[in-house]
Phi, psi and omega in degrees: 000034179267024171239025153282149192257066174314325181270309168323292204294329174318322206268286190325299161021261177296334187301306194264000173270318192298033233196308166287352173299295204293331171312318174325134176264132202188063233276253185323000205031042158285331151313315163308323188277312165335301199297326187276305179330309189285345203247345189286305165305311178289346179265287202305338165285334186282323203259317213272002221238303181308309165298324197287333173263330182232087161196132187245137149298336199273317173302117170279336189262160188312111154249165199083340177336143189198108160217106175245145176307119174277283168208122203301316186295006175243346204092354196273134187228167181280138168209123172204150185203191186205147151236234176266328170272332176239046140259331172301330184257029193268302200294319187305289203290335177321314212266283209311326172312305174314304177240061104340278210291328200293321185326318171263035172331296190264053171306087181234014190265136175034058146316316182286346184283271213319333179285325193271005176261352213261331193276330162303285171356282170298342158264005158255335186288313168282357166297299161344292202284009172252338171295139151224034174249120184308335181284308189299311207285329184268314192231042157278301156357296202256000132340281186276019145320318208280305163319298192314308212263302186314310183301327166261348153294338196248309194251338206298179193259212192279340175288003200317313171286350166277333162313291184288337169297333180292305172274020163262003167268281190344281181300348198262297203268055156236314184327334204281315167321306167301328176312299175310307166328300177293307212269340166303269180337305160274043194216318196284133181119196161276318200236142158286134177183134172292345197267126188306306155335293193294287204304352180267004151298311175289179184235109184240144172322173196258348184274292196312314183297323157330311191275321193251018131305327202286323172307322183279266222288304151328304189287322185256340160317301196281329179298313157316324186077074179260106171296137029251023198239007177267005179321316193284346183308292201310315197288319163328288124003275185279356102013281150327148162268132161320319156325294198287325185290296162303336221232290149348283150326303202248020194212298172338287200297314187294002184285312176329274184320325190269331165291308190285327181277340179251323193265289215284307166306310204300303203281337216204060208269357215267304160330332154291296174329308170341281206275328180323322157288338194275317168322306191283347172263341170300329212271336186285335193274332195285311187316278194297321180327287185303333197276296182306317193277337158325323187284295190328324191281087160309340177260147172335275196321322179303293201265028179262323196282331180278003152307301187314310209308322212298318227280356192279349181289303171340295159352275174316318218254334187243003160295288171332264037153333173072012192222183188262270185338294181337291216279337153316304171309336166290324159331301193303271186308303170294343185260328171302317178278007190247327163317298194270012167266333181300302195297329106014272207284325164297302201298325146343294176271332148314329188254335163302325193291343198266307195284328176066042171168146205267005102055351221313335183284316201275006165251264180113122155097340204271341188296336161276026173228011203193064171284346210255311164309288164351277183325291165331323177259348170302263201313318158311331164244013152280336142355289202273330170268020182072047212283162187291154188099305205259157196283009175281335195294301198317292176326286189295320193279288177334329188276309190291334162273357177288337203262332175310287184286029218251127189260035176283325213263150180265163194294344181268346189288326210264325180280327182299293177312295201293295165324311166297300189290341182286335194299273163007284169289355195283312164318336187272352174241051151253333176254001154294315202255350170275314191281021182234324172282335167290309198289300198236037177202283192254136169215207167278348185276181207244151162269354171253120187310325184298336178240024181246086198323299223277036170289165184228090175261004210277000181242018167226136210241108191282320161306310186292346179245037164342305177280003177264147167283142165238142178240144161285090164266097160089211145325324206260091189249115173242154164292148165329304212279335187234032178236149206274023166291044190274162156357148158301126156275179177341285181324289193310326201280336164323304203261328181307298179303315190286340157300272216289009147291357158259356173273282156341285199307314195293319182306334201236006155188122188283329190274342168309342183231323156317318179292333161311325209232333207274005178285349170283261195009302195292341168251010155288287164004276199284348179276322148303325153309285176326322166302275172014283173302272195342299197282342225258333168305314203298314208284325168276338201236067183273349199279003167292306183232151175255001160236013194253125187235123176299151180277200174218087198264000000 
């Protein structure tokens, strides 16, 4: 079957069920959820069936390949394939989506909206990583606007609409860049075409490529959350339903990274040597930006989402980086984080259905009632701080030696970056391992109601239960035997082990996933080197080029 049109059907999939939703009959929305959970799973069994029989790793070049005429007189076409690069974040959004949707189980407001926005959703995310028509590649982009601001205006917390308006001007007016970008890049020369291949056959002057990295790296800075462009993340976030939030975090935020490595390295690498230290120096400020504003933060969410921005500087750093191990590590590092930011923001939300707030001084104390939450949630966020074993250390330690070992950068460039970020990682489990101790040990509430005023106790009879703890969160004080504080269940604790068994495994052999990508990476390298060499020529040499000049790095 290798001439079955596997990625089309991958892309379609969710797309004509989400069509069939609203038709469904289904009053309580228990059919619904069956029904997206079933359509999540069978297009991720799809992708996982396709790549495993026609996809080689071993291979750099575009596979899978599809391309039928759309519409000729633009040039524009359906054209999709996968590499080393978009097939790994095809299974990354597959995996965090399905369960995303299992995630949100107990839905009951406009079920049949969210379920038929959640199944768009998913079929635009994989659309990004699989176009390789520039034109399409846009506006599967802007596709998948549209799910994102509904789902969080409608189900969001109280602030939702100010939330989801902010991000949808921030992206929709970032978005505008790529166009102009895709329509320069198709326009220049004799023949028009939208198709990434051809355009990375051409040659555009070094100012347009100037103009038009700078332009691209905005449209995709903001998806990254690139300081100074990550404003709308944190409100977004805290906002946002945990369903909508895994899915932000662990599939979005990589839509950035996954733009800089195919349109700005792929298409515009001699503009990259250029732009490459203001990368590396953006990713050390997102690293601390993100790590110090992290401290500030009282709501859960918040300060999970100024985790990302901190953890989105690596990225950048292993873009930067000039080596082959760098730009794996970004790889690396967007497939890692995407794991542990998903798991994170369930767990979150797990811990909102008990507590009924995002909050941390209000809660406190809950880790005895809720051991299993505790756990679950200790190992996401030993993840998250790069513990050795697990696949944030394998990510993060590669980005420091690629860029350590890289002969672009002069030793005070290398060392200064490499100090500042590390500053960084010293931070990230002082303030991770503070928000597990507020959240499940020590807070303001008192643990006991009897010495707690503003407890309200009068239908609870203290005496007659002597031998029982009665514990607090916050106002809201119950006995054990009667509290609506339980155990992570079955479902939850489910979704949970599938981030952290691929998380583990990846921390504890790396190549499971590295063989995937890196005969690409390496020749995205090596194609940005060869740039490299060129302007670093130009600079002993100008009658070589009349515009290309080595940087001064």
């Amino acid at each position: 079957m290798t001439n079955f049109p596997w990625l089309t059907a991958i892309v379609l999939l969710p797309l004509v069920a989400s069509f069939l939703v609203p038709v469904l009959p289904d009053k309580e929305g228990k059919t619904l959820r069956w029904y997206a959970l079933a359509v999540g799973i069978a297009d991720f069994i799809l992708m996982c069936y396709a790549f495993w029989k026609n996809y080689d790793p071993s291979s750099a070049t575009f596979q899978l390949a599809e391309k039928y005429t759309w519409i000729p007189q633009l040039g524009l076409s359906w054209s999709v394939s996968v590499d080393g690069i978009s097939a790994p974040l095809v299974l990354l959004a597959g995996l965090v989506t399905t369960l995303a949707m299992f995630a949100a189980w107990q839905v009951n407001i406009k079920p049949r909206l969210f379920y038929f926005l959640m199944l768009i959703l998913y079929a635009a995310q994989i659309g990004v990583f699989v176009s390789q028509d520039l034109l399409m590649f846009f506006i599967m982009w802007e596709i998948e606007l549209i799910p994102v601001y509904l789902l969080v205006s409608i189900w969001g917390g109280q602030k939702r609409q100010y939330a989801a308006t902010k991000f949808l001007l921030y992206t929709a007016a970032a978005s505008i860049f790529i166009l102009v970008a895709g329509l320069a890049m198709a326009l220049y020369g004799n023949n028009l075409t939208f198709d990434m291949a051809e355009l990375a056959l051409k040659e555009f002057p070094l100012g347009l490529e100037l103009a038009l990295y700078a332009g691209l790296l905005i449209a995709f800075g903001v998806k990254l959350a690139i300081f100074p462009l990550h404003t709308w993340l944190p409100d977004a976030h805290g906002e946002a339903s945990s369903p909508v939030s895994m899915i932000l975090a662990g599939v979005l935020l990589k839509m950035g990274g996954y733009g800089l490595i195919r349109l700005n390295m792929g298409l515009l690498e001699h503009a990259h040597v250029y732009f490459a230290p203001i990368l590396a120096m953006l990713g050390v400020i997102n690293i601390v930006y993100g790590a110090v504003n992290s401290f500030a933060q009282v709501n859960m969410k918040r300060r999970l989402a100024f985790s990302s921005v901190s953890h989105m500087g690596f990225v950048l750093i292993g873009i930067a980086s000039f080596t082959d191990l760098g730009i794996s590590g970004a790889m690396l590092q967007m497939l890692s984080h995407g794991l542990i930011a998903a798991v994170l923001f369930f767990l979150a939300g797990v811990t909102y259905d008990r507590t009924h707030t995002m909050l941390m001084n209000e809660m406190g104390y809950i880790g005895k009632v809720m051991p299993k939450v505790f756990a679950l949630f200790t190992a996401g966020a030993l993840a998250s701080l790069a513990l050795p074993g697990m696949s944030g250390f394998a990510s993060e330690i590669a980005v420091f030696v690629g860029i350590t070992t890289s002969d672009v950068y002069s030793s005070v460039f290398k060392i200064a970056t490499v100090f500042l970020a590390a500053v960084g990682v010293i931070l990230t489990p002082i303030y991770l391992l503070s928000m597990l101790r507020e959240i499940f040990y020590a807070s303001d509430a008192k643990a006991y109601c009897d010495i707690n005023p503003s407890c309200d106790i009068s239908d609870i009879s203290l005496k007659s239960q002597g031998n029982q703890e009665v514990v607090c969160f916050g106002t809201n004080c119950v006995l054990p035997s009667n509290s609506e504080f339980s155990d992570a269940r079955p479902r939850e604790v489910f979704i949970a082990v599938c981030f952290l068994v691929p998380i583990i495994a990846i921390g504890a052999y790396p190549k499971i996933i590295t063989n995937f990508y890196d005969s690409t990476t390496v020749v995205v390298n090596a194609k940005v080197r060869s740039a490299q060499g060129k302007v670093a020529l130009t600079k002993q040499n100008p009658v070589l080029s009349q515009s290309l000049t080595a940087p001064q790095i």
